[in-house]
């Protein structure tokens, strides 16, 4: 019994030294309260351990803690797996809808250069880029085709026209002055 008390006192002394070192190693004083909180919880466990061992409940306490920790870990892992599955399903559905959109545009004889589909909850939105301007008849055909094939309503998609493609580096900038000029810099 006396040996157990001495061992417990040694553990408390080592704990106090580690606690003080952890406080001094904290990168900022704002983390001090978190270190104190965590170390306080550990101190409570350390102080209660001899009492539980006297009552014969020390092993049960550790098993209970281990069981709860493993259960929480398992729940967290299951939740992460479910989130990953949802993400993969969402991306797969977005790819499927993109392919259906491409088919609708091909059926209308319109060249689709880019399609970005996004699913948020139950709402599907799309940003579509086509070559050339669309006629009213083509727009109506696309509206009907997108609604029937993909379930996308008129307000949930936007069609952009790519006239000449993305601006090149050597073209004039938006301010009107050329980014690539023929002027020579005064270099040695």
PDB file of C-alpha atoms in Angstrom:
ATOM      1  CA  UNK A   1       0.000   0.000   0.000  1.00  0.00           C
ATOM      2  CA  UNK A   2       2.774   2.380   0.924  1.00  0.00           C
ATOM      3  CA  UNK A   3       4.551   1.618  -2.363  1.00  0.00           C
ATOM      4  CA  UNK A   4       1.425   2.483  -4.339  1.00  0.00           C
ATOM      5  CA  UNK A   5       1.134   5.836  -2.570  1.00  0.00           C
ATOM      6  CA  UNK A   6       4.776   6.639  -3.336  1.00  0.00           C
ATOM      7  CA  UNK A   7       4.269   5.704  -6.976  1.00  0.00           C
ATOM      8  CA  UNK A   8       1.181   7.893  -7.129  1.00  0.00           C
ATOM      9  CA  UNK A   9       3.100  10.835  -5.627  1.00  0.00           C
ATOM     10  CA  UNK A  10       5.921  10.320  -8.165  1.00  0.00           C
ATOM     11  CA  UNK A  11       3.375  10.360 -10.971  1.00  0.00           C
ATOM     12  CA  UNK A  12       1.918  13.617  -9.663  1.00  0.00           C
ATOM     13  CA  UNK A  13       5.393  15.176  -9.444  1.00  0.00           C
ATOM     14  CA  UNK A  14       6.238  14.152 -13.021  1.00  0.00           C
ATOM     15  CA  UNK A  15       2.837  15.406 -14.150  1.00  0.00           C
ATOM     16  CA  UNK A  16       3.464  18.796 -12.521  1.00  0.00           C
ATOM     17  CA  UNK A  17       6.892  19.085 -14.200  1.00  0.00           C
ATOM     18  CA  UNK A  18       5.389  18.205 -17.607  1.00  0.00           C
ATOM     19  CA  UNK A  19       2.522  20.618 -16.993  1.00  0.00           C
ATOM     20  CA  UNK A  20       4.927  23.480 -16.250  1.00  0.00           C
ATOM     21  CA  UNK A  21       7.067  22.612 -19.285  1.00  0.00           C
ATOM     22  CA  UNK A  22       3.989  22.535 -21.540  1.00  0.00           C
ATOM     23  CA  UNK A  23       2.941  25.981 -20.330  1.00  0.00           C
ATOM     24  CA  UNK A  24       6.404  27.394 -21.051  1.00  0.00           C
ATOM     25  CA  UNK A  25       6.545  25.779 -24.504  1.00  0.00           C
ATOM     26  CA  UNK A  26       3.191  27.198 -25.591  1.00  0.00           C
ATOM     27  CA  UNK A  27       3.774  29.425 -28.658  1.00  0.00           C
ATOM     28  CA  UNK A  28       1.387  32.106 -27.457  1.00  0.00           C
ATOM     29  CA  UNK A  29      -0.309  33.011 -24.203  1.00  0.00           C
ATOM     30  CA  UNK A  30      -3.732  32.568 -25.822  1.00  0.00           C
ATOM     31  CA  UNK A  31      -3.130  28.779 -25.908  1.00  0.00           C
ATOM     32  CA  UNK A  32      -2.420  28.697 -22.178  1.00  0.00           C
ATOM     33  CA  UNK A  33      -6.081  28.321 -21.213  1.00  0.00           C
ATOM     34  CA  UNK A  34      -6.451  25.270 -23.485  1.00  0.00           C
ATOM     35  CA  UNK A  35      -3.335  23.648 -22.040  1.00  0.00           C
ATOM     36  CA  UNK A  36      -4.547  24.348 -18.505  1.00  0.00           C
ATOM     37  CA  UNK A  37      -7.967  22.870 -19.311  1.00  0.00           C
ATOM     38  CA  UNK A  38      -6.530  19.674 -20.808  1.00  0.00           C
ATOM     39  CA  UNK A  39      -3.966  19.258 -18.050  1.00  0.00           C
ATOM     40  CA  UNK A  40      -6.692  19.886 -15.458  1.00  0.00           C
ATOM     41  CA  UNK A  41      -8.712  17.008 -16.886  1.00  0.00           C
ATOM     42  CA  UNK A  42      -5.654  14.767 -16.734  1.00  0.00           C
ATOM     43  CA  UNK A  43      -5.023  15.829 -13.133  1.00  0.00           C
ATOM     44  CA  UNK A  44      -8.578  14.894 -12.187  1.00  0.00           C
ATOM     45  CA  UNK A  45      -8.089  11.438 -13.686  1.00  0.00           C
ATOM     46  CA  UNK A  46      -4.765  11.062 -11.893  1.00  0.00           C
ATOM     47  CA  UNK A  47      -6.279  12.094  -8.559  1.00  0.00           C
ATOM     48  CA  UNK A  48      -9.232   9.752  -8.963  1.00  0.00           C
ATOM     49  CA  UNK A  49      -7.184   6.720  -9.997  1.00  0.00           C
ATOM     50  CA  UNK A  50      -6.092   5.718  -6.443  1.00  0.00           C
ATOM     51  CA  UNK A  51      -9.612   6.135  -5.122  1.00  0.00           C
ATOM     52  CA  UNK A  52     -11.002   3.865  -7.832  1.00  0.00           C
ATOM     53  CA  UNK A  53      -8.232   1.330  -7.347  1.00  0.00           C
ATOM     54  CA  UNK A  54      -9.058   1.181  -3.613  1.00  0.00           C
ATOM     55  CA  UNK A  55     -12.657   0.524  -4.509  1.00  0.00           C
ATOM     56  CA  UNK A  56     -11.620  -2.023  -7.141  1.00  0.00           C
ATOM     57  CA  UNK A  57     -13.009   0.034  -9.999  1.00  0.00           C
ATOM     58  CA  UNK A  58      -9.704   1.176 -11.569  1.00  0.00           C
ATOM     59  CA  UNK A  59      -9.795  -1.417 -14.359  1.00  0.00           C
ATOM     60  CA  UNK A  60     -13.434  -0.696 -15.099  1.00  0.00           C
ATOM     61  CA  UNK A  61     -12.663   3.023 -15.393  1.00  0.00           C
ATOM     62  CA  UNK A  62      -9.921   2.413 -17.954  1.00  0.00           C
ATOM     63  CA  UNK A  63     -12.049  -0.088 -19.899  1.00  0.00           C
ATOM     64  CA  UNK A  64     -14.958   2.327 -19.935  1.00  0.00           C
ATOM     65  CA  UNK A  65     -12.714   5.129 -21.186  1.00  0.00           C
ATOM     66  CA  UNK A  66     -11.175   2.874 -23.855  1.00  0.00           C
ATOM     67  CA  UNK A  67     -14.612   1.668 -24.974  1.00  0.00           C
ATOM     68  CA  UNK A  68     -15.979   5.200 -25.267  1.00  0.00           C
ATOM     69  CA  UNK A  69     -12.905   6.332 -27.190  1.00  0.00           C
ATOM     70  CA  UNK A  70     -13.146   3.437 -29.642  1.00  0.00           C
ATOM     71  CA  UNK A  71     -16.865   4.037 -30.121  1.00  0.00           C
ATOM     72  CA  UNK A  72     -16.322   7.733 -30.857  1.00  0.00           C
ATOM     73  CA  UNK A  73     -13.505   6.894 -33.259  1.00  0.00           C
ATOM     74  CA  UNK A  74     -15.690   4.385 -35.078  1.00  0.00           C
ATOM     75  CA  UNK A  75     -18.566   6.878 -35.371  1.00  0.00           C
ATOM     76  CA  UNK A  76     -16.215   9.562 -36.726  1.00  0.00           C
ATOM     77  CA  UNK A  77     -14.791   7.142 -39.302  1.00  0.00           C
ATOM     78  CA  UNK A  78     -18.277   6.093 -40.418  1.00  0.00           C
ATOM     79  CA  UNK A  79     -19.296   9.730 -40.785  1.00  0.00           C
ATOM     80  CA  UNK A  80     -16.193  10.466 -42.871  1.00  0.00           C
ATOM     81  CA  UNK A  81     -16.909   7.469 -45.106  1.00  0.00           C
ATOM     82  CA  UNK A  82     -20.503   8.587 -45.603  1.00  0.00           C
ATOM     83  CA  UNK A  83     -19.320  12.096 -46.528  1.00  0.00           C
ATOM     84  CA  UNK A  84     -16.844  10.650 -49.035  1.00  0.00           C
ATOM     85  CA  UNK A  85     -19.563   8.452 -50.544  1.00  0.00           C
ATOM     86  CA  UNK A  86     -21.901  11.438 -50.858  1.00  0.00           C
ATOM     87  CA  UNK A  87     -19.133  13.450 -52.522  1.00  0.00           C
ATOM     88  CA  UNK A  88     -18.411  10.679 -55.059  1.00  0.00           C
ATOM     89  CA  UNK A  89     -22.110  10.205 -55.781  1.00  0.00           C
ATOM     90  CA  UNK A  90     -22.551  13.935 -56.272  1.00  0.00           C
ATOM     91  CA  UNK A  91     -19.591  14.126 -58.667  1.00  0.00           C
ATOM     92  CA  UNK A  92     -20.878  11.104 -60.596  1.00  0.00           C
ATOM     93  CA  UNK A  93     -24.330  12.614 -60.944  1.00  0.00           C
ATOM     94  CA  UNK A  94     -22.786  15.915 -62.077  1.00  0.00           C
ATOM     95  CA  UNK A  95     -20.828  14.032 -64.792  1.00  0.00           C
ATOM     96  CA  UNK A  96     -23.980  12.201 -65.887  1.00  0.00           C
ATOM     97  CA  UNK A  97     -25.943  15.434 -66.130  1.00  0.00           C
ATOM     98  CA  UNK A  98     -23.085  17.020 -68.088  1.00  0.00           C
ATOM     99  CA  UNK A  99     -23.217  14.167 -70.601  1.00  0.00           C
ATOM    100  CA  UNK A 100     -27.004  14.537 -70.940  1.00  0.00           C
ATOM    101  CA  UNK A 101     -26.541  18.279 -71.497  1.00  0.00           C
ATOM    102  CA  UNK A 102     -23.992  17.544 -74.235  1.00  0.00           C
ATOM    103  CA  UNK A 103     -26.519  15.194 -75.885  1.00  0.00           C
ATOM    104  CA  UNK A 104     -29.238  17.876 -75.753  1.00  0.00           C
ATOM    105  CA  UNK A 105     -26.905  20.386 -77.394  1.00  0.00           C
ATOM    106  CA  UNK A 106     -25.844  17.863 -80.069  1.00  0.00           C
ATOM    107  CA  UNK A 107     -29.512  17.120 -80.836  1.00  0.00           C
ATOM    108  CA  UNK A 108     -30.079  20.857 -81.346  1.00  0.00           C
ATOM    109  CA  UNK A 109     -26.994  21.111 -83.577  1.00  0.00           C
ATOM    110  CA  UNK A 110     -25.198  23.463 -81.201  1.00  0.00           C
ATOM    111  CA  UNK A 111     -21.520  23.069 -80.334  1.00  0.00           C
ATOM    112  CA  UNK A 112     -21.055  23.066 -76.555  1.00  0.00           C
ATOM    113  CA  UNK A 113     -17.498  24.095 -75.659  1.00  0.00           C
ATOM    114  CA  UNK A 114     -17.749  23.895 -71.881  1.00  0.00           C
ATOM    115  CA  UNK A 115     -20.273  22.762 -69.269  1.00  0.00           C
ATOM    116  CA  UNK A 116     -19.982  23.211 -65.508  1.00  0.00           C
ATOM    117  CA  UNK A 117     -22.715  21.493 -63.480  1.00  0.00           C
ATOM    118  CA  UNK A 118     -23.122  22.052 -59.750  1.00  0.00           C
ATOM    119  CA  UNK A 119     -25.517  20.315 -57.350  1.00  0.00           C
ATOM    120  CA  UNK A 120     -26.486  22.056 -54.128  1.00  0.00           C
ATOM    121  CA  UNK A 121     -29.093  20.144 -52.168  1.00  0.00           C
ATOM    122  CA  UNK A 122     -31.861  19.326 -54.629  1.00  0.00           C
ATOM    123  CA  UNK A 123     -31.051  22.226 -56.982  1.00  0.00           C
ATOM    124  CA  UNK A 124     -28.979  21.617 -60.114  1.00  0.00           C
ATOM    125  CA  UNK A 125     -27.333  24.622 -61.742  1.00  0.00           C
ATOM    126  CA  UNK A 126     -25.245  24.753 -64.912  1.00  0.00           C
ATOM    127  CA  UNK A 127     -22.954  27.241 -66.616  1.00  0.00           C
ATOM    128  CA  UNK A 128     -22.775  26.413 -70.310  1.00  0.00           C
ATOM    129  CA  UNK A 129     -20.510  27.893 -72.974  1.00  0.00           C
ATOM    130  CA  UNK A 130     -21.350  27.626 -76.682  1.00  0.00           C
ATOM    131  CA  UNK A 131     -19.736  28.759 -79.922  1.00  0.00           C
ATOM    132  CA  UNK A 132     -21.644  31.487 -81.684  1.00  0.00           C
ATOM    133  CA  UNK A 133     -24.944  33.137 -80.893  1.00  0.00           C
ATOM    134  CA  UNK A 134     -28.160  31.171 -80.439  1.00  0.00           C
ATOM    135  CA  UNK A 135     -31.413  31.799 -82.239  1.00  0.00           C
ATOM    136  CA  UNK A 136     -34.687  32.024 -80.352  1.00  0.00           C
ATOM    137  CA  UNK A 137     -35.729  28.650 -81.749  1.00  0.00           C
ATOM    138  CA  UNK A 138     -32.510  27.052 -80.484  1.00  0.00           C
ATOM    139  CA  UNK A 139     -32.985  28.635 -77.060  1.00  0.00           C
ATOM    140  CA  UNK A 140     -36.543  27.250 -76.824  1.00  0.00           C
ATOM    141  CA  UNK A 141     -35.316  23.821 -77.942  1.00  0.00           C
ATOM    142  CA  UNK A 142     -32.549  23.918 -75.327  1.00  0.00           C
ATOM    143  CA  UNK A 143     -34.979  25.032 -72.630  1.00  0.00           C
ATOM    144  CA  UNK A 144     -37.315  22.109 -73.375  1.00  0.00           C
ATOM    145  CA  UNK A 145     -34.465  19.620 -73.810  1.00  0.00           C
ATOM    146  CA  UNK A 146     -32.700  20.595 -70.571  1.00  0.00           C
ATOM    147  CA  UNK A 147     -35.963  20.482 -68.632  1.00  0.00           C
ATOM    148  CA  UNK A 148     -36.969  17.069 -69.986  1.00  0.00           C
ATOM    149  CA  UNK A 149     -33.569  15.324 -70.059  1.00  0.00           C
ATOM    150  CA  UNK A 150     -31.901  16.808 -66.984  1.00  0.00           C
ATOM    151  CA  UNK A 151     -34.634  18.436 -64.922  1.00  0.00           C
ATOM    152  CA  UNK A 152     -32.916  21.826 -65.159  1.00  0.00           C
ATOM    153  CA  UNK A 153     -35.304  24.767 -65.251  1.00  0.00           C
ATOM    154  CA  UNK A 154     -34.675  27.984 -67.199  1.00  0.00           C
ATOM    155  CA  UNK A 155     -33.459  30.009 -64.187  1.00  0.00           C
ATOM    156  CA  UNK A 156     -31.029  27.272 -63.140  1.00  0.00           C
ATOM    157  CA  UNK A 157     -28.739  27.457 -66.160  1.00  0.00           C
ATOM    158  CA  UNK A 158     -26.817  30.198 -67.871  1.00  0.00           C
ATOM    159  CA  UNK A 159     -25.562  30.066 -71.457  1.00  0.00           C
ATOM    160  CA  UNK A 160     -22.480  32.069 -72.403  1.00  0.00           C
ATOM    161  CA  UNK A 161     -21.170  32.650 -75.881  1.00  0.00           C
ATOM    162  CA  UNK A 162     -17.490  32.082 -76.559  1.00  0.00           C
ATOM    163  CA  UNK A 163     -16.921  34.270 -79.615  1.00  0.00           C
ATOM    164  CA  UNK A 164     -13.155  34.092 -79.982  1.00  0.00           C
ATOM    165  CA  UNK A 165     -12.204  31.981 -76.984  1.00  0.00           C
ATOM    166  CA  UNK A 166     -10.278  33.223 -73.979  1.00  0.00           C
ATOM    167  CA  UNK A 167      -8.215  36.386 -74.438  1.00  0.00           C
ATOM    168  CA  UNK A 168      -4.624  35.781 -75.412  1.00  0.00           C
ATOM    169  CA  UNK A 169      -1.605  37.307 -73.717  1.00  0.00           C
ATOM    170  CA  UNK A 170      -0.563  39.524 -76.613  1.00  0.00           C
ATOM    171  CA  UNK A 171      -3.959  41.181 -77.063  1.00  0.00           C
ATOM    172  CA  UNK A 172      -4.924  44.592 -75.738  1.00  0.00           C
ATOM    173  CA  UNK A 173      -5.769  44.781 -72.070  1.00  0.00           C
ATOM    174  CA  UNK A 174      -9.111  45.962 -70.713  1.00  0.00           C
ATOM    175  CA  UNK A 175      -7.734  49.460 -70.111  1.00  0.00           C
ATOM    176  CA  UNK A 176      -7.034  49.911 -73.801  1.00  0.00           C
ATOM    177  CA  UNK A 177      -3.244  49.893 -73.714  1.00  0.00           C
ATOM    178  CA  UNK A 178      -1.434  46.948 -75.118  1.00  0.00           C
ATOM    179  CA  UNK A 179       0.298  44.609 -72.737  1.00  0.00           C
ATOM    180  CA  UNK A 180       2.823  43.708 -75.419  1.00  0.00           C
ATOM    181  CA  UNK A 181       4.273  46.891 -76.822  1.00  0.00           C
ATOM    182  CA  UNK A 182       6.960  47.571 -79.372  1.00  0.00           C
ATOM    183  CA  UNK A 183       8.646  50.149 -77.150  1.00  0.00           C
ATOM    184  CA  UNK A 184      12.126  49.277 -76.017  1.00  0.00           C
ATOM    185  CA  UNK A 185      12.984  49.572 -72.373  1.00  0.00           C
ATOM    186  CA  UNK A 186      16.100  51.474 -71.421  1.00  0.00           C
ATOM    187  CA  UNK A 187      18.132  48.431 -70.564  1.00  0.00           C
ATOM    188  CA  UNK A 188      21.926  48.465 -70.540  1.00  0.00           C
TER     189      UNK A 188
END
